[in-house]
CSV table of C-alpha atoms and ligand atoms in Angstrom, one decimal:
chain,number,residue,atom,x,y,z
A,25,MET,CA,32.7,-56.9,-44.3
A,26,ILE,CA,33.2,-55.1,-41.0
A,27,LEU,CA,36.3,-52.9,-40.3
A,28,ILE,CA,36.8,-52.4,-36.5
A,29,LEU,CA,38.9,-49.3,-36.1
A,30,THR,CA,41.4,-48.5,-33.3
A,31,PRO,CA,39.5,-47.5,-30.2
A,32,ASN,CA,38.6,-43.8,-29.6
A,33,ILE,CA,39.5,-42.8,-33.2
A,34,GLN,CA,37.9,-39.5,-34.0
A,35,PRO,CA,36.2,-38.5,-37.3
A,36,GLU,CA,38.3,-35.3,-37.4
A,37,ASN,CA,41.5,-37.4,-37.1
A,38,GLU,CA,43.7,-37.4,-40.3
A,39,THR,CA,44.0,-41.2,-40.3
A,40,TYR,CA,40.3,-41.6,-40.2
A,41,GLN,CA,39.7,-39.2,-43.0
A,42,GLN,CA,42.4,-40.8,-45.2
A,43,LEU,CA,40.8,-44.2,-44.5
A,44,MET,CA,37.3,-42.9,-45.4
A,45,SER,CA,38.5,-41.4,-48.7
A,46,HIS,CA,40.3,-44.6,-49.6
A,47,LEU,CA,37.1,-46.6,-48.9
A,48,ALA,CA,35.0,-44.1,-50.9
A,49,ARG,CA,37.1,-45.0,-54.0
A,50,LEU,CA,36.3,-48.8,-53.8
A,51,PRO,CA,34.0,-49.6,-56.7
A,52,ASN,CA,30.4,-50.7,-55.8
A,53,ILE,CA,31.0,-50.4,-52.1
A,54,GLN,CA,29.1,-48.3,-49.6
A,55,VAL,CA,30.3,-47.5,-46.1
A,56,ARG,CA,28.0,-47.3,-43.1
A,57,VAL,CA,29.5,-46.0,-39.9
A,58,HIS,CA,28.5,-47.3,-36.5
A,59,ILE,CA,29.7,-45.7,-33.3
A,60,GLU,CA,29.4,-47.6,-30.0
A,61,LYS,CA,30.0,-45.4,-27.0
A,62,GLY,CA,31.0,-47.7,-24.1
A,63,ILE,CA,31.9,-46.7,-20.5
A,64,GLU,CA,35.7,-47.1,-21.1
A,65,GLN,CA,36.0,-46.4,-24.9
A,66,THR,CA,34.3,-45.5,-28.1
A,67,LEU,CA,34.4,-48.1,-30.8
A,68,THR,CA,33.9,-47.3,-34.5
A,69,GLU,CA,32.9,-50.0,-36.9
A,70,LEU,CA,32.6,-49.5,-40.6
A,71,TYR,CA,30.3,-51.8,-42.5
A,72,LEU,CA,31.2,-52.2,-46.1
A,73,ILE,CA,28.1,-53.1,-48.1
A,74,GLY,CA,28.0,-54.2,-51.7
A,75,ASN,CA,30.5,-56.3,-53.7
A,76,THR,CA,32.8,-57.1,-50.9
A,77,SER,CA,33.9,-60.4,-52.3
A,78,ALA,CA,36.4,-58.5,-54.4
A,79,VAL,CA,37.9,-56.9,-51.3
A,80,SER,CA,40.7,-58.7,-49.5
A,81,VAL,CA,40.7,-59.0,-45.7
A,82,GLU,CA,44.5,-58.6,-45.6
A,83,GLU,CA,44.4,-55.5,-47.7
A,84,MET,CA,41.8,-53.9,-45.4
A,85,ARG,CA,43.6,-55.0,-42.2
A,86,ALA,CA,46.7,-53.2,-43.5
A,87,LEU,CA,45.0,-49.8,-43.8
A,88,PRO,CA,45.9,-47.2,-41.2
A,89,GLY,CA,43.3,-46.9,-38.4
A,90,VAL,CA,42.0,-50.5,-38.9
A,91,GLU,CA,42.4,-52.8,-36.0
A,92,ARG,CA,40.5,-55.9,-37.1
A,93,VAL,CA,38.5,-57.1,-40.0
A,94,VAL,CA,35.6,-59.5,-40.0
A,95,ARG,CA,34.2,-61.0,-43.2
A,96,VAL,CA,30.5,-61.5,-42.5
A,97,SER,CA,28.3,-64.2,-43.8
A,98,GLU,CA,25.2,-62.8,-45.4
A,99,GLU,CA,23.0,-63.6,-42.4
A,100,TYR,CA,22.5,-61.2,-39.5
A,101,ARG,CA,25.4,-58.9,-40.5
A,102,VAL,CA,25.5,-56.8,-37.3
A,103,LEU,CA,24.1,-59.1,-34.6
A,104,GLY,CA,25.3,-62.5,-36.1
A,105,ARG,CA,28.4,-64.4,-35.2
A,106,HIS,CA,30.9,-64.7,-38.0
A,107,LEU,CA,34.3,-66.4,-38.5
A,108,ASP,CA,37.0,-64.8,-36.3
A,109,ASP,CA,34.4,-62.5,-34.9
A,110,GLN,CA,35.5,-61.2,-31.5
A,111,ARG,CA,33.0,-58.5,-31.1
A,112,PRO,CA,31.4,-58.5,-27.7
A,113,ALA,CA,28.2,-60.5,-26.9
A,114,TYR,CA,26.9,-58.0,-24.3
A,115,PHE,CA,25.9,-54.5,-23.6
A,116,ASP,CA,25.7,-52.4,-20.4
A,117,TYR,CA,22.6,-50.5,-19.3
A,118,GLN,CA,21.9,-48.9,-15.9
A,119,GLY,CA,24.9,-50.4,-14.4
A,120,LEU,CA,23.8,-53.9,-15.4
A,121,ARG,CA,25.4,-56.2,-18.0
A,122,PHE,CA,23.2,-57.9,-20.4
A,123,GLY,CA,25.1,-60.6,-22.3
A,124,GLN,CA,25.3,-64.2,-23.2
A,125,ASP,CA,26.9,-64.9,-19.8
A,126,SER,CA,24.7,-62.8,-17.6
A,127,PHE,CA,21.4,-63.6,-16.0
A,128,HIS,CA,18.5,-61.4,-14.9
A,129,ILE,CA,14.9,-62.0,-13.9
A,130,PHE,CA,12.2,-59.6,-14.9
A,131,ALA,CA,9.3,-60.6,-12.7
A,132,GLY,CA,6.3,-58.1,-12.7
A,133,LEU,CA,2.9,-57.2,-13.8
A,134,CYS,CA,1.8,-58.1,-17.3
A,135,ALA,CA,-0.3,-54.9,-17.2
A,136,VAL,CA,-0.2,-52.0,-14.8
A,137,ASP,CA,-3.7,-51.8,-13.2
A,138,ASN,CA,-3.2,-49.5,-10.2
A,139,ALA,CA,-0.4,-47.9,-8.2
A,140,GLN,CA,-1.1,-50.1,-5.2
A,141,ASN,CA,-0.4,-53.3,-7.1
A,142,VAL,CA,2.7,-51.8,-8.7
A,143,GLU,CA,4.0,-50.9,-5.2
A,144,PHE,CA,3.1,-54.4,-3.9
A,145,MET,CA,5.1,-56.0,-6.7
A,146,MET,CA,8.1,-53.7,-6.4
A,147,ARG,CA,8.3,-54.0,-2.7
A,148,ALA,CA,8.4,-57.8,-3.0
A,149,LEU,CA,11.1,-57.6,-5.6
A,150,LYS,CA,13.2,-55.3,-3.4
A,151,GLU,CA,12.8,-57.8,-0.5
A,152,GLN,CA,14.2,-60.5,-2.7
A,153,GLY,CA,17.1,-58.4,-4.0
A,154,GLN,CA,15.7,-58.0,-7.5
A,155,VAL,CA,16.5,-54.9,-9.6
A,156,CYS,CA,14.5,-55.5,-12.7
A,157,THR,CA,10.8,-55.9,-13.5
A,158,ARG,CA,8.2,-56.0,-16.2
A,159,MET,CA,5.3,-53.5,-16.3
A,160,GLY,CA,2.9,-53.2,-19.2
A,161,ALA,CA,1.5,-49.8,-19.9
A,162,TYR,CA,0.6,-50.3,-23.6
A,163,LYS,CA,-1.2,-53.6,-24.2
A,164,PRO,CA,-1.8,-55.1,-27.6
A,165,ARG,CA,-5.1,-57.0,-27.2
A,166,THR,CA,-6.9,-59.4,-29.5
A,167,SER,CA,-10.2,-57.6,-28.9
A,168,PRO,CA,-10.6,-53.8,-29.3
A,169,TYR,CA,-13.0,-54.0,-26.3
A,170,SER,CA,-10.4,-55.4,-23.9
A,171,PHE,CA,-8.4,-53.2,-21.6
A,172,GLN,CA,-5.6,-51.6,-23.6
A,173,GLY,CA,-3.4,-50.5,-20.8
A,174,HIS,CA,-3.3,-47.2,-19.0
A,175,GLY,CA,-0.7,-45.8,-21.4
A,176,ARG,CA,1.2,-42.7,-20.5
A,177,THR,CA,-1.0,-41.8,-17.6
A,178,CYS,CA,0.5,-44.6,-15.4
A,179,LEU,CA,4.2,-43.9,-16.3
A,180,PRO,CA,5.0,-41.3,-13.7
A,181,PHE,CA,3.9,-43.4,-10.8
A,182,VAL,CA,5.4,-46.6,-12.2
A,183,PHE,CA,8.8,-44.8,-12.6
A,184,GLU,CA,8.6,-43.1,-9.2
A,185,LEU,CA,7.8,-46.4,-7.5
A,186,ALA,CA,10.6,-48.1,-9.4
A,187,GLY,CA,13.0,-45.5,-8.0
A,188,LYS,CA,11.7,-45.9,-4.5
A,189,TYR,CA,12.3,-49.7,-4.6
A,190,GLY,CA,15.7,-49.6,-6.3
A,191,ILE,CA,14.4,-51.1,-9.6
A,192,ARG,CA,17.0,-50.2,-12.3
A,193,VAL,CA,15.3,-51.6,-15.5
A,194,ILE,CA,11.7,-52.0,-16.4
A,195,ALA,CA,10.8,-54.1,-19.5
A,196,MET,CA,7.9,-52.2,-21.1
A,197,GLU,CA,6.2,-53.1,-24.4
A,198,ILE,CA,5.6,-50.3,-26.9
A,199,THR,CA,3.2,-50.7,-29.8
A,200,HIS,CA,3.7,-47.3,-31.5
A,201,GLU,CA,6.6,-44.9,-32.0
A,202,SER,CA,4.9,-42.1,-30.0
A,203,HIS,CA,5.3,-44.3,-26.9
A,204,ILE,CA,9.0,-43.8,-26.9
A,205,ASP,CA,8.5,-40.0,-26.6
A,206,GLU,CA,5.9,-40.6,-23.8
A,207,ILE,CA,8.4,-42.8,-21.9
A,208,GLN,CA,11.2,-40.2,-22.4
A,209,ASP,CA,8.9,-37.4,-21.2
A,210,ALA,CA,7.8,-39.3,-18.1
A,211,LEU,CA,11.4,-40.3,-17.2
A,212,TYR,CA,12.4,-36.6,-17.6
A,213,GLN,CA,9.5,-35.4,-15.4
A,214,THR,CA,10.3,-37.9,-12.7
A,215,GLY,CA,14.0,-37.3,-12.7
A,216,ALA,CA,14.9,-40.6,-14.4
A,217,PRO,CA,14.7,-42.8,-11.3
A,218,THR,CA,14.9,-46.0,-13.3
A,219,GLY,CA,15.6,-47.3,-16.8
A,220,VAL,CA,13.4,-48.9,-19.5
A,221,MET,CA,14.0,-51.7,-21.9
A,222,LEU,CA,11.6,-51.3,-24.8
A,223,GLN,CA,9.8,-54.5,-25.6
A,224,ILE,CA,8.6,-55.3,-29.1
A,225,GLY,CA,5.9,-57.9,-28.7
A,226,THR,CA,5.3,-60.9,-30.8
A,227,ARG,CA,2.5,-59.2,-32.8
A,228,ASN,CA,4.9,-56.5,-33.9
A,229,THR,CA,8.0,-58.6,-34.6
A,230,GLN,CA,7.7,-57.8,-38.3
A,231,ASN,CA,6.4,-54.3,-38.0
A,232,PHE,CA,9.4,-53.1,-39.9
A,233,GLU,CA,8.7,-49.4,-39.7
A,234,LEU,CA,8.4,-49.6,-35.9
A,235,LEU,CA,11.6,-51.6,-35.8
A,236,LYS,CA,13.4,-49.0,-37.8
A,237,ILE,CA,12.3,-46.2,-35.6
A,238,VAL,CA,13.1,-48.1,-32.4
A,239,GLY,CA,16.5,-49.0,-33.9
A,240,ARG,CA,17.3,-45.4,-34.6
A,241,GLN,CA,17.3,-44.5,-30.9
A,242,GLN,CA,20.1,-45.7,-28.8
A,243,GLU,CA,18.9,-44.5,-25.4
A,244,PHE,CA,16.9,-47.6,-24.6
A,245,PRO,CA,17.9,-51.2,-25.1
A,246,VAL,CA,15.3,-53.4,-26.8
A,247,LEU,CA,13.7,-56.8,-26.0
A,248,LEU,CA,12.5,-58.2,-29.3
A,249,LYS,CA,10.1,-61.1,-28.9
A,250,ARG,CA,10.1,-63.9,-31.5
A,251,GLY,CA,7.1,-63.7,-33.9
A,252,PHE,CA,4.5,-66.3,-32.9
A,253,GLY,CA,3.9,-67.6,-36.4
A,254,ILE,CA,7.1,-67.1,-38.3
A,255,THR,CA,10.4,-68.9,-38.5
A,256,LEU,CA,13.3,-68.3,-36.1
A,257,ASP,CA,15.3,-67.0,-39.1
A,258,GLU,CA,12.6,-64.4,-39.9
A,259,SER,CA,12.6,-63.3,-36.3
A,260,LEU,CA,16.4,-63.0,-36.2
A,261,HIS,CA,16.2,-60.9,-39.3
A,262,ALA,CA,13.7,-58.6,-37.5
A,263,ALA,CA,16.3,-58.1,-34.7
A,264,GLU,CA,18.8,-57.2,-37.4
A,265,TYR,CA,16.5,-54.4,-38.5
A,266,LEU,CA,17.0,-52.8,-35.1
A,267,ALA,CA,20.8,-53.2,-35.2
A,268,SER,CA,21.1,-52.1,-38.9
A,269,GLU,CA,19.5,-48.8,-37.9
A,270,GLY,CA,22.1,-48.3,-35.1
A,271,ASN,CA,20.7,-50.0,-31.9
A,272,ARG,CA,22.5,-53.2,-31.2
A,273,LYS,CA,21.5,-53.3,-27.5
A,274,VAL,CA,19.0,-56.1,-28.4
A,275,VAL,CA,17.8,-59.0,-26.3
A,276,PHE,CA,16.0,-61.7,-28.2
A,277,GLY,CA,12.9,-63.2,-26.5
A,278,LEU,CA,11.5,-66.7,-26.9
A,279,ARG,CA,7.8,-66.9,-25.9
A,280,GLY,CA,6.5,-69.9,-27.6
A,281,ILE,CA,4.9,-70.4,-31.0
A,282,LYS,CA,1.2,-70.4,-31.9
A,283,SER,CA,0.2,-73.9,-32.8
A,284,ASN,CA,-2.4,-76.3,-31.6
A,285,LEU,CA,0.4,-78.8,-31.3
A,286,GLY,CA,1.4,-77.1,-28.1
A,287,ASP,CA,-2.0,-77.7,-26.4
A,288,PRO,CA,-2.9,-77.6,-23.6
A,289,HIS,CA,-0.3,-74.8,-23.2
A,290,ARG,CA,-1.1,-71.4,-24.6
A,291,ASN,CA,1.9,-71.6,-27.1
A,292,PHE,CA,4.3,-74.4,-28.1
A,293,VAL,CA,7.3,-73.9,-25.8
A,294,ASP,CA,10.4,-73.2,-27.9
A,295,PHE,CA,13.1,-72.8,-25.3
A,296,VAL,CA,15.2,-75.5,-27.0
A,297,HIS,CA,16.1,-72.6,-29.3
A,298,VAL,CA,18.0,-70.8,-26.5
A,299,PRO,CA,21.4,-72.2,-27.6
A,300,VAL,CA,20.5,-71.9,-31.2
A,301,VAL,CA,20.1,-68.1,-30.9
A,302,LYS,CA,23.3,-67.8,-28.9
A,303,ARG,CA,25.2,-69.7,-31.5
A,304,LEU,CA,23.8,-67.8,-34.5
A,305,THR,CA,24.0,-64.3,-32.9
A,306,ARG,CA,25.7,-62.4,-30.1
A,307,MET,CA,22.4,-61.4,-28.5
A,308,PRO,CA,21.5,-62.4,-24.9
A,309,VAL,CA,18.4,-64.6,-24.9
A,310,CYS,CA,15.3,-64.1,-22.8
A,311,ILE,CA,12.6,-66.7,-22.2
A,312,ASP,CA,9.0,-65.8,-21.3
A,313,PRO,CA,7.5,-68.9,-19.7
A,314,SER,CA,4.2,-67.0,-18.8
A,315,HIS,CA,3.1,-66.3,-22.3
A,316,ALA,CA,4.5,-69.7,-23.5
A,317,VAL,CA,2.6,-71.9,-21.0
A,318,GLY,CA,-0.2,-69.5,-20.3
A,319,ALA,CA,-1.8,-71.4,-17.3
A,320,ARG,CA,-1.2,-72.5,-13.7
A,321,SER,CA,-1.4,-76.3,-14.3
A,322,SER,CA,1.2,-78.5,-12.6
A,323,GLY,CA,2.8,-81.9,-12.9
A,324,PRO,CA,1.9,-84.8,-10.6
A,325,GLU,CA,4.7,-83.7,-8.1
A,326,GLY,CA,3.0,-80.4,-7.8
A,327,ILE,CA,5.5,-78.3,-9.7
A,328,LEU,CA,3.9,-75.8,-12.0
A,329,ASP,CA,4.4,-76.4,-15.8
A,330,LEU,CA,5.4,-72.7,-15.8
A,331,LEU,CA,8.3,-73.5,-13.5
A,332,HIS,CA,9.3,-76.6,-15.5
A,333,ALA,CA,9.4,-74.5,-18.7
A,334,THR,CA,11.4,-71.8,-17.0
A,335,ALA,CA,13.9,-74.4,-15.7
A,336,GLN,CA,14.2,-75.9,-19.2
A,337,GLY,CA,15.1,-72.5,-20.7
A,338,VAL,CA,17.5,-71.6,-17.9
A,339,ILE,CA,19.3,-74.9,-17.8
A,340,ALA,CA,19.8,-74.4,-21.6
A,341,GLY,CA,21.6,-71.0,-20.9
A,342,ALA,CA,18.8,-68.4,-21.0
A,343,ASN,CA,20.1,-64.9,-20.0
A,344,MET,CA,16.9,-63.4,-18.9
A,345,VAL,CA,13.4,-64.5,-17.7
A,346,LEU,CA,10.3,-62.4,-18.2
A,347,VAL,CA,7.5,-63.6,-16.0
A,348,ASP,CA,4.1,-62.5,-15.0
A,349,PHE,CA,3.1,-62.0,-11.3
A,350,HIS,CA,0.0,-60.4,-9.8
A,351,PRO,CA,-1.2,-59.8,-6.2
A,352,VAL,CA,-4.7,-61.1,-7.0
A,353,PRO,CA,-4.6,-62.9,-10.4
A,354,SER,CA,-8.3,-63.4,-10.6
A,355,ARG,CA,-8.7,-59.6,-10.6
A,356,ALA,CA,-5.8,-58.9,-13.1
A,357,LEU,CA,-7.0,-57.0,-16.1
A,358,VAL,CA,-4.7,-58.9,-18.5
A,359,ASP,CA,-3.4,-62.5,-18.5
A,360,GLY,CA,-4.5,-63.4,-14.9
A,361,PRO,CA,-4.6,-67.1,-15.5
A,362,GLN,CA,-0.9,-67.3,-16.1
A,363,ALA,CA,0.2,-65.0,-13.3
A,364,LEU,CA,2.1,-66.3,-10.3
A,365,LEU,CA,1.2,-65.0,-6.9
A,366,ILE,CA,3.5,-62.5,-5.2
A,367,GLU,CA,3.9,-64.9,-2.3
A,368,GLU,CA,5.3,-67.4,-4.8
A,369,LEU,CA,8.2,-65.1,-5.8
A,370,PRO,CA,10.7,-66.5,-3.3
A,371,HIS,CA,9.9,-70.1,-4.4
A,372,PHE,CA,10.1,-69.1,-8.0
A,373,LEU,CA,13.5,-67.4,-7.6
A,374,GLU,CA,14.9,-70.4,-5.7
A,375,ASP,CA,13.7,-72.8,-8.3
A,376,VAL,CA,15.3,-70.7,-11.0
A,377,GLN,CA,18.5,-70.6,-9.1
A,378,ILE,CA,18.7,-74.4,-9.1
A,379,ALA,CA,18.4,-74.4,-12.9
A,380,ARG,CA,21.0,-71.6,-13.3
A,381,GLU,CA,23.5,-73.4,-11.1
A,382,ALA,CA,22.9,-76.6,-13.1
A,383,TYR,CA,23.6,-74.6,-16.3
A,384,GLU,CA,26.8,-73.3,-14.8
A,385,LYS,CA,27.9,-76.7,-13.7
A,386,ARG,CA,27.1,-78.1,-17.2
A,387,SER,CA,29.3,-75.4,-18.8
A,388,LEU,CA,32.2,-76.2,-16.4
A,389,LEU,CA,31.8,-79.9,-17.1
A,390,ARG,CA,32.0,-79.2,-20.8
A,391,THR,CA,35.2,-77.2,-20.3
A,392,ARG,CA,36.7,-80.0,-18.2
A,393,TYR,CA,36.0,-82.6,-20.9
A,394,ALA,CA,37.1,-80.3,-23.7
A,395,ASN,CA,40.5,-79.9,-22.0
A,396,GLN,CA,41.1,-83.7,-21.8
A,397,PRO,CA,43.2,-85.1,-24.6
A,398,SER,CA,41.2,-87.3,-27.0
A,399,THR,CA,41.8,-91.1,-27.0
A,400,GLN,CA,43.6,-90.6,-30.3
A,401,GLU,CA,46.0,-88.0,-28.8
A,402,ARG,CA,46.6,-90.2,-25.8
A,403,ASP,CA,47.5,-93.2,-28.0
A,404,LEU,CA,50.0,-90.9,-29.9
A,405,VAL,CA,51.6,-89.9,-26.6
A,406,LEU,CA,51.9,-93.6,-25.5
A,407,THR,CA,53.5,-94.8,-28.8
B,18,PEP,C1,3.6,-59.4,-23.0
B,18,PEP,O1,4.8,-59.7,-22.7
B,18,PEP,O2,2.9,-58.9,-22.2
B,18,PEP,C2,3.1,-59.9,-24.3
B,18,PEP,C3,2.0,-59.3,-24.8
B,18,PEP,O3,3.9,-60.8,-24.9
B,18,PEP,P1,3.9,-61.4,-26.3
B,18,PEP,O4,4.2,-60.3,-27.2
B,18,PEP,O5,4.9,-62.4,-26.3
B,18,PEP,O6,2.5,-62.0,-26.6
B,19,MN,MN1,0.5,-60.7,-21.2
């Protein structure tokens, strides 16, 4: 059960203290406090954990300092959607809103190779009015002999260039907790010219200790990718690890599932799960067509499979697209075969826009039909 307290309530406040001592007396119930600092107000939520079936919603709602009460189903307590749950389905970061209604494209390099390519990419993004990108510094590779990313050494020039070209958020995978400190240090050294969304890759979706550590910091939002060989439910529970530790600024990423049934694509494209994740949780949903499709093959009309897959996810309501580009894909150190060319960026963005507008039209259409009286109601009016 979640008690949502009156906005801006302070722990030193008498009402707050009375409420906490009352809750402390409830048998077999533990209270976990979560404070969410927003731009306009600070919200305090109390999670009652334990035998809450014996606690009545009305009784809790009547307590001083309590504004709303949500009885949660067992699944995804913090990030899930529950009955009468009006908690927001968005968060703000770097002046941008990430929610189930917003839409952002994170086009960029799978792996940073050199400053020149980073600059080439960022300049192209600025020319197209883009303010987000992806840049890999820490790369989890199948072979220990493959390029592992430049790590912290590339961070200062990546952040400086981001600042120069007005990039506000960089999605960057981390594979170890020490990378958070390295990112913080580099941002500090460079005067924080940009922001970072920490990415947990598909290989680490169930690295629970990493999830707990990433969840304990609230400075950076997190893009958690679906695990490639586990159920959707298991991946959503992984997201809940982040939130249960305190960080609920979580975007959930679909990137395909490992299965030969998806051949000839690199992974079996799973973007049909976009509305499923939005229904079950309050997380914005990202799609990664590059790692899902994994190649530059195209349909007979000449449209790349990668663009088709993107359109499928976007028309289904995806809130974010993570996509690989490279100035010279044949020379990319990681995932060249799936990279789009920088010259293809305007085409890609326009194609995505068509799908996004189609999604918006579909949502409006749905509203229009939902507001029409049903045949049964019409019959009642007529008789
Ligand atoms: C990536 O985005 O670069 C990546 C490695 O993705 P995934 O974890 O989905 O394989
Ligand atoms: Mn990659």
